[in-house]
Coordinates of C-alpha atoms in Angstrom, one line a residue:
M182 CA 131.5 94.7 147.7
P183 CA 131.7 98.5 148.3
Q184 CA 129.7 98.3 151.5
A185 CA 132.3 95.9 153.0
L186 CA 135.2 98.3 152.6
E187 CA 136.4 100.1 155.7
R188 CA 137.1 103.9 155.7
A189 CA 140.7 105.2 156.0
D190 CA 141.4 107.1 159.3
G191 CA 138.2 105.6 160.7
S192 CA 137.4 104.0 164.0
W193 CA 138.5 100.5 162.8
A194 CA 141.9 101.8 161.9
R195 CA 142.8 101.8 165.7
V196 CA 141.9 98.1 165.9
V197 CA 144.1 97.4 162.8
L198 CA 146.9 99.4 164.5
L199 CA 146.7 97.1 167.6
A200 CA 146.7 94.0 165.3
T201 CA 149.8 95.3 163.5
M202 CA 151.6 96.0 166.8
V203 CA 150.9 92.4 167.9
T204 CA 152.0 91.0 164.5
Q205 CA 155.3 92.9 164.6
G206 CA 155.9 91.7 168.2
L207 CA 155.3 88.1 167.2
T208 CA 157.5 88.2 164.0
L209 CA 160.3 90.7 164.4
G210 CA 160.7 90.1 168.1
F211 CA 161.1 86.3 167.8
P212 CA 164.6 86.0 166.4
T213 CA 166.1 87.6 169.5
C214 CA 165.1 84.6 171.7
I215 CA 166.9 82.0 169.5
G216 CA 170.1 82.6 171.5
I217 CA 168.4 81.1 174.6
F218 CA 168.1 77.7 172.9
F219 CA 171.6 77.9 171.4
T220 CA 173.3 75.7 174.1
D221 CA 170.4 73.2 174.3
L222 CA 170.4 72.7 170.5
Q223 CA 174.1 72.3 170.4
W224 CA 174.0 69.6 173.0
E225 CA 171.0 67.9 171.5
F226 CA 172.6 67.4 168.1
Q227 CA 176.3 67.5 169.1
A228 CA 176.8 70.3 166.7
S229 CA 179.5 73.0 166.5
N230 CA 178.8 76.7 167.0
S231 CA 178.9 77.3 163.3
Q232 CA 176.4 74.6 162.5
T233 CA 174.0 75.8 165.2
S234 CA 174.3 79.4 164.1
W235 CA 172.7 78.5 160.7
I236 CA 169.3 78.3 162.4
P237 CA 168.9 82.0 163.3
S238 CA 170.8 83.0 160.2
I239 CA 168.4 81.2 157.8
L240 CA 165.4 82.5 159.8
M241 CA 166.5 86.2 159.6
A242 CA 167.7 85.9 156.0
V243 CA 164.3 84.5 154.8
L244 CA 162.5 87.1 156.9
H245 CA 164.2 89.8 154.8
M246 CA 164.7 88.2 151.4
A247 CA 161.1 87.0 150.9
G248 CA 159.9 90.6 150.7
P249 CA 159.3 90.7 146.9
L250 CA 157.4 87.5 147.1
C251 CA 155.2 88.9 149.8
S252 CA 154.6 92.0 147.6
I253 CA 153.4 89.7 144.8
L254 CA 151.0 87.9 147.1
V255 CA 149.7 91.1 148.5
G256 CA 149.0 92.4 145.0
R257 CA 147.2 89.2 144.1
F258 CA 145.3 88.2 147.3
G259 CA 145.4 91.3 149.5
C260 CA 147.0 92.0 152.9
R261 CA 144.4 90.1 154.9
V262 CA 144.9 86.7 153.2
T263 CA 148.7 87.1 153.1
T264 CA 148.9 87.9 156.9
M265 CA 146.8 84.8 157.7
L266 CA 148.9 82.6 155.4
G267 CA 152.0 83.8 157.1
G268 CA 150.6 82.9 160.5
V269 CA 149.8 79.4 159.3
L270 CA 153.3 78.9 157.8
A271 CA 155.0 80.2 160.9
S272 CA 153.0 77.9 163.1
L273 CA 153.5 74.9 160.8
G274 CA 157.3 75.5 160.8
M275 CA 157.6 75.6 164.6
V276 CA 155.3 72.6 165.1
A277 CA 157.3 70.6 162.6
S278 CA 160.6 71.7 164.1
S279 CA 159.7 70.2 167.4
F280 CA 159.8 66.8 165.8
S281 CA 163.1 67.4 164.0
R282 CA 165.7 64.6 164.3
N283 CA 168.7 66.5 162.9
L284 CA 169.9 70.0 162.1
S285 CA 169.0 69.8 158.4
Q286 CA 165.4 69.3 159.3
L287 CA 165.6 72.2 161.8
Y288 CA 167.1 74.4 159.1
F289 CA 164.1 73.8 156.8
T290 CA 161.3 74.0 159.5
A291 CA 162.4 76.5 162.1
G292 CA 164.6 78.4 159.6
F293 CA 163.0 78.5 156.1
I294 CA 159.3 77.8 156.7
T295 CA 159.0 79.9 159.9
G296 CA 161.0 82.7 158.4
L297 CA 158.8 82.7 155.3
G298 CA 155.6 82.9 157.3
M299 CA 157.0 85.6 159.5
C300 CA 157.9 87.7 156.4
F301 CA 154.4 87.3 155.0
S302 CA 152.7 88.4 158.2
F303 CA 155.0 91.3 159.0
Q304 CA 155.3 93.0 155.6
S305 CA 151.6 92.7 154.8
S306 CA 150.6 94.1 158.1
V307 CA 152.9 97.1 157.5
T308 CA 151.4 97.6 154.1
V309 CA 147.8 97.6 155.3
L310 CA 148.7 100.1 158.0
G311 CA 149.7 102.6 155.2
F312 CA 146.2 102.2 153.7
Y313 CA 144.3 102.7 157.0
F314 CA 146.2 105.8 158.1
V315 CA 146.6 108.8 155.9
R316 CA 146.7 111.9 158.1
R317 CA 148.6 110.2 161.0
R318 CA 150.7 107.7 159.2
V319 CA 154.0 108.6 160.8
L320 CA 152.5 108.3 164.3
A321 CA 150.9 105.0 163.4
N322 CA 154.1 103.6 162.2
A323 CA 155.9 104.7 165.3
L324 CA 153.3 103.2 167.6
A325 CA 153.3 99.9 165.6
S326 CA 157.1 99.7 165.9
M327 CA 156.6 99.5 169.7
G328 CA 155.3 96.0 169.1
V329 CA 158.8 95.0 168.1
S330 CA 160.2 96.3 171.4
L331 CA 157.4 94.5 173.3
G332 CA 158.3 91.3 171.5
I333 CA 162.0 91.6 172.3
T334 CA 161.0 92.1 175.9
L335 CA 158.5 89.2 176.3
W336 CA 159.9 86.5 173.9
P337 CA 163.1 85.8 176.0
L338 CA 161.2 85.6 179.3
L339 CA 158.6 83.3 177.8
S340 CA 161.3 81.1 176.2
R341 CA 163.3 80.8 179.4
Y342 CA 160.1 79.9 181.4
L343 CA 158.9 77.2 178.9
L344 CA 162.4 75.8 178.4
E345 CA 162.8 74.9 182.0
D346 CA 159.5 72.9 182.1
L347 CA 159.0 71.6 178.6
G348 CA 162.4 71.5 177.0
W349 CA 163.2 73.0 173.6
R350 CA 160.9 70.6 171.7
G351 CA 157.8 71.4 173.9
T352 CA 158.7 75.1 173.7
F353 CA 158.7 75.1 169.9
L354 CA 155.4 73.2 169.9
V355 CA 153.9 76.0 172.1
F356 CA 155.4 78.6 169.8
G357 CA 153.5 77.0 167.0
G358 CA 150.3 77.9 168.8
V359 CA 151.4 81.4 169.6
F360 CA 152.1 82.1 165.9
L361 CA 148.5 81.3 165.1
H362 CA 147.6 84.6 166.7
C363 CA 148.9 86.2 163.4
C364 CA 145.9 84.6 161.7
I365 CA 143.6 86.4 164.2
C366 CA 145.4 89.7 163.6
G367 CA 145.1 89.1 159.8
A368 CA 141.4 88.5 160.1
I369 CA 141.0 91.9 161.7
M370 CA 142.6 93.6 158.7
R371 CA 139.5 94.2 156.6
P372 CA 139.8 95.6 153.1
V373 CA 140.0 99.4 153.1
A374 CA 138.6 101.9 150.5
T375 CA 141.3 103.8 148.7
S376 CA 141.0 107.1 146.8
V377 CA 142.9 105.7 143.8
A378 CA 140.6 104.6 141.0
P379 CA 141.7 101.6 138.9
E380 CA 143.0 102.5 135.5
T381 CA 141.2 101.1 132.5
K382 CA 143.0 101.6 129.2
E383 CA 143.1 99.7 126.0
C384 CA 146.4 98.0 125.2
P385 CA 147.3 96.3 121.9
P386 CA 147.7 92.6 122.1
P387 CA 151.3 91.5 122.7
P388 CA 153.1 89.7 119.9
P389 CA 153.1 86.0 120.1
E390 CA 155.9 84.5 122.0
T391 CA 157.2 81.0 122.5
P392 CA 156.5 79.6 126.0
A393 CA 160.1 79.6 127.1
L394 CA 160.8 83.2 125.9
G395 CA 157.5 84.3 127.4
C396 CA 158.4 82.9 130.8
V397 CA 161.8 84.5 130.8
A398 CA 160.4 87.9 129.7
A399 CA 157.7 87.7 132.5
C400 CA 160.4 86.9 135.1
G401 CA 162.5 89.8 133.8
R402 CA 159.6 92.2 134.1
T403 CA 158.7 91.0 137.6
I404 CA 162.3 91.4 138.8
Q405 CA 162.5 94.9 137.2
R406 CA 159.2 95.9 138.8
H407 CA 160.2 94.8 142.4
L408 CA 164.0 95.1 142.4
A409 CA 165.7 98.4 141.6
F410 CA 168.9 97.3 140.0
D411 CA 168.8 100.4 137.7
I412 CA 168.7 102.7 140.8
L413 CA 171.7 100.8 142.2
R414 CA 173.7 101.6 139.1
H415 CA 172.8 105.2 138.7
N416 CA 172.2 106.5 142.2
T417 CA 175.5 106.8 144.0
G418 CA 173.9 107.6 147.4
Y419 CA 171.8 104.5 147.2
C420 CA 174.8 102.4 146.4
V421 CA 176.7 103.7 149.4
Y422 CA 173.7 103.1 151.6
V423 CA 173.2 99.5 150.5
L424 CA 176.9 98.6 150.7
G425 CA 177.3 100.2 154.1
V426 CA 174.2 98.6 155.6
M427 CA 175.1 95.2 154.2
W428 CA 178.6 95.4 155.6
S429 CA 177.3 96.5 159.0
I430 CA 174.8 93.6 159.1
L431 CA 177.7 91.2 159.1
G432 CA 178.2 92.4 162.7
F433 CA 174.9 93.9 163.8
P434 CA 172.8 90.7 164.7
L435 CA 175.7 89.0 166.5
P436 CA 175.0 90.3 170.0
Q437 CA 171.3 89.3 169.8
V438 CA 172.4 85.7 168.9
F439 CA 175.5 85.3 171.1
L440 CA 174.8 87.6 174.1
V441 CA 173.0 84.9 176.2
P442 CA 175.6 82.2 175.5
Y443 CA 178.3 84.7 176.2
A444 CA 176.8 85.6 179.6
M445 CA 176.4 81.9 180.5
W446 CA 180.0 81.3 179.5
H447 CA 181.0 83.9 182.1
R448 CA 178.9 81.9 184.7
V449 CA 176.0 84.3 184.7
D450 CA 172.7 82.7 185.9
E451 CA 170.5 81.5 183.1
Q452 CA 167.6 83.6 184.2
Q453 CA 169.7 86.7 184.4
A454 CA 171.2 85.9 181.0
A455 CA 167.8 85.8 179.4
L456 CA 166.9 89.0 181.2
L457 CA 169.6 90.9 179.3
I458 CA 167.7 90.6 176.0
S459 CA 164.5 91.7 177.7
I460 CA 166.3 94.8 179.0
I461 CA 167.2 95.7 175.4
G462 CA 163.6 95.3 174.4
F463 CA 162.1 97.2 177.3
S464 CA 164.4 100.1 176.8
N465 CA 163.5 100.2 173.1
I466 CA 159.8 100.7 174.0
F467 CA 160.6 104.2 175.1
L468 CA 163.7 105.0 173.1
R469 CA 162.5 104.0 169.7
P470 CA 159.5 106.4 169.5
L471 CA 161.7 109.2 171.0
A472 CA 164.3 108.6 168.3
G473 CA 161.6 108.6 165.7
L474 CA 160.3 111.9 166.9
M475 CA 163.7 113.5 167.0
A476 CA 164.6 112.2 163.5
G477 CA 161.4 113.7 162.1
Q478 CA 162.3 117.2 163.3
P479 CA 163.1 119.7 160.4
A480 CA 166.4 120.7 162.2
F481 CA 167.8 117.2 161.7
A482 CA 166.5 116.7 158.1
S483 CA 169.8 117.5 156.5
H484 CA 171.9 115.5 159.0
R485 CA 169.9 112.2 159.2
K486 CA 172.6 110.4 157.1
Y487 CA 175.3 111.4 159.5
L488 CA 173.2 110.5 162.6
F489 CA 172.5 107.1 161.0
S490 CA 176.3 106.6 160.6
L491 CA 176.9 107.8 164.2
A492 CA 174.3 105.3 165.5
F493 CA 176.3 102.4 163.9
L494 CA 179.5 103.8 165.2
L495 CA 178.1 103.9 168.8
N496 CA 176.8 100.4 168.4
G497 CA 180.3 99.1 167.4
L498 CA 182.0 100.9 170.2
T499 CA 179.5 99.5 172.7
N500 CA 180.4 96.0 171.6
L501 CA 184.0 96.6 172.6
V502 CA 182.9 97.3 176.1
C503 CA 180.9 94.0 176.2
A504 CA 183.9 92.1 175.0
A505 CA 186.1 93.5 177.7
S506 CA 184.0 92.2 180.7
G507 CA 181.4 89.5 181.3
D508 CA 180.1 90.7 184.7
F509 CA 176.3 90.9 184.9
W510 CA 176.1 94.5 185.8
V511 CA 178.5 95.5 183.1
L512 CA 176.4 93.6 180.7
V513 CA 173.3 95.4 182.0
G514 CA 175.0 98.8 181.3
Y515 CA 176.0 97.5 177.9
C516 CA 172.4 96.5 177.1
L517 CA 171.2 100.0 178.0
V518 CA 173.7 101.8 175.8
Y519 CA 173.2 99.2 173.0
S520 CA 169.5 100.0 173.2
V521 CA 170.2 103.7 172.5
S522 CA 172.2 102.9 169.3
M523 CA 169.7 100.2 168.2
S524 CA 166.7 102.5 168.5
G525 CA 168.6 105.2 166.5
I526 CA 169.3 102.6 163.7
G527 CA 165.7 101.4 163.8
A528 CA 164.2 104.9 163.6
L529 CA 166.5 106.1 160.8
I530 CA 167.1 103.1 158.5
F531 CA 164.0 103.6 156.3
Q532 CA 163.9 107.4 156.7
V533 CA 167.4 107.7 155.3
L534 CA 166.5 105.6 152.4
M535 CA 163.5 107.9 151.7
D536 CA 165.8 110.9 151.7
I537 CA 168.1 109.2 149.2
V538 CA 165.6 107.7 146.8
P539 CA 162.5 109.5 145.4
M540 CA 159.2 108.2 146.9
D541 CA 157.9 106.9 143.6
Q542 CA 161.0 104.6 143.4
F543 CA 161.0 103.7 147.1
P544 CA 159.1 100.3 147.0
R545 CA 161.6 99.0 144.4
A546 CA 164.6 100.3 146.2
L547 CA 163.3 98.8 149.5
G548 CA 162.7 95.4 147.7
L549 CA 166.3 95.2 146.5
F550 CA 167.7 96.5 149.8
T551 CA 165.9 93.7 151.8
V552 CA 167.0 91.0 149.4
L553 CA 170.7 92.0 149.6
D554 CA 170.5 92.4 153.4
G555 CA 169.1 88.9 153.6
F556 CA 172.3 87.6 152.1
A557 CA 174.3 89.4 154.8
F558 CA 172.0 88.0 157.5
L559 CA 172.5 84.6 156.1
I560 CA 176.3 84.5 156.4
S561 CA 176.8 86.6 159.6
P562 CA 176.0 84.2 162.4
P563 CA 177.7 81.2 160.8
L564 CA 180.8 83.3 160.1
A565 CA 180.9 84.2 163.8
G566 CA 180.3 80.5 164.7
L567 CA 183.4 79.6 162.7
L568 CA 185.4 82.1 164.5
L569 CA 184.1 80.8 167.9
D570 CA 185.0 77.2 166.9
A571 CA 188.5 78.3 166.0
T572 CA 189.2 80.4 169.1
N573 CA 186.7 79.0 171.7
N574 CA 186.4 82.6 173.0
F575 CA 183.2 84.5 172.8
S576 CA 185.0 87.9 173.1
Y577 CA 186.3 87.5 169.6
V578 CA 182.7 87.4 168.3
F579 CA 182.0 90.9 169.8
F580 CA 185.4 92.2 168.4
M581 CA 184.3 90.9 165.0
S582 CA 180.9 92.7 165.4
S583 CA 182.7 95.9 166.4
F584 CA 185.0 95.8 163.3
F585 CA 182.1 95.5 160.8
L586 CA 180.0 98.2 162.5
I587 CA 182.7 100.7 163.0
S588 CA 184.2 100.3 159.5
A589 CA 180.7 100.5 158.0
A590 CA 179.9 103.7 159.9
L591 CA 183.2 105.4 158.8
F592 CA 182.6 104.3 155.2
M593 CA 179.0 105.7 155.1
G594 CA 179.8 108.9 157.0
G595 CA 182.8 109.7 154.8
S596 CA 181.0 108.7 151.5
F597 CA 177.9 110.8 152.4
Y598 CA 180.2 113.8 153.2
A599 CA 182.1 113.5 149.9
L600 CA 178.8 113.2 147.9
Q601 CA 177.4 116.2 149.7
K602 CA 180.5 118.3 148.9
K603 CA 180.4 117.2 145.3
E604 CA 176.7 118.2 145.1
Q605 CA 177.5 121.6 146.7
G606 CA 180.3 122.1 144.1
K607 CA 177.9 121.5 141.3
R608 CA 175.3 123.9 142.7
A609 CA 178.0 126.6 143.2
V610 CA 179.1 126.3 139.5
V611 CA 175.5 126.6 138.3
A612 CA 174.9 129.6 140.6
D613 CA 178.0 131.3 139.3
A614 CA 176.8 130.7 135.7
L615 CA 173.4 132.3 136.5
E616 CA 175.0 135.3 138.2
Q617 CA 177.3 135.9 135.2
D618 CA 174.3 135.6 132.8
I619 CA 172.3 138.1 134.9
F620 CA 175.3 140.5 135.0
L621 CA 175.7 140.4 131.2
E622 CA 172.0 141.1 130.7
A623 CA 172.1 144.1 133.1
K624 CA 175.2 145.5 131.3
D625 CA 173.8 145.2 127.8
G626 CA 170.5 146.8 128.9
P627 CA 167.0 145.6 128.4
G628 CA 166.6 147.0 124.9
K629 CA 169.8 145.5 123.4
Q630 CA 170.0 142.2 121.7
R631 CA 172.9 140.4 123.3
S632 CA 174.9 137.8 121.4
P633 CA 174.6 134.3 122.9
V634 CA 177.4 133.4 125.3
I635 CA 178.7 129.8 125.2
M636 CA 179.7 128.6 128.6
Y637 CA 181.5 125.3 129.3
V638 CA 181.1 124.0 132.9
T639 CA 183.4 121.1 134.0
S640 CA 183.1 119.4 137.4
V641 CA 186.1 117.3 138.6

């Protein structure tokens, strides 16, 4: 109904912005608190570090890999219904996980179902924000991302408080009720009027197909529409970006999962250990918008790729400091420096992708990027758990994280520099050819008919 549609950049857009901020805090902020339950789950099921690490890895992998499925649901049912469906799934997964009797059930409930619901709520809320804000879209996205920092700050404190009184089962049951707030936020996201009119054009009827071939063709068209494999083959910059970020993700989430167990292993109080994650989240409340404003300045436009690589390099070097000492105040300083690099990565990761890929191809490029990153998230914590089981030393986990982050930063920085030099060489050859052509025209004079000059340009 036209009268039910909200207006873009209207007064209701501010309410939707607040709902998006809460949704991002509930979804993206939640995986950082899983490390608080790591030791309790390990004792409950008598599991190894590698087996326990599969819970956060499945959660984060599904949170990223289900993006194309979320896009299909948004196109079919809209952002409002998809966000509310995600809240129901996340709540159902946490409630069911509180009754789990083995790790396999926990993988499916707290990992797969909860991660799927969080993906639906998060990505659909970000999508509807782009419809509600046109003139101030950059500012709206920056303010909405503060919800992630608030979630990282509050989730560990709430988890530690509930864990002491209710245990991990009771805490997960309460979390199921907390995730139902995503349904309230989704109900606020009313349909918004857009300026794009639907296209109506006559198409000839498709040729008849057998059911099997028709299903395969439909799946192929869907994959091609949402996943940019053709861009991965032909755009070298996008290939470098995807490979570099995938390699870095093998080390990037490890501090968020193992920092609390690492601090407790060094006899840091449980309350202080949970406070470390909150320090990271609280620092990001101020650092992330500041990093976004700096990245948006025209002076940094041509250097964003190198700043992005530098942020990963700083993140990897910071983890070396953490591995060297487990003192509480050293860990506090580590969290503050880690927040600086983390905010830089968060502010630049999508902006760099927009600089590499044209905007009309950005949704497809983002879909493939999130799916491939999901595989990296899936294997990263269990791989660190295997290393921890073999060495029984948490310091090696942070050394492993530093290796992947530093090597990824050097790879991306060097590759981006080589691609830039190659592009400058091509432009110089074209410019020389144009200058020579202009010189020949001036020499022959405007009235003379000059014979065509055949010029061969070869770039090595």
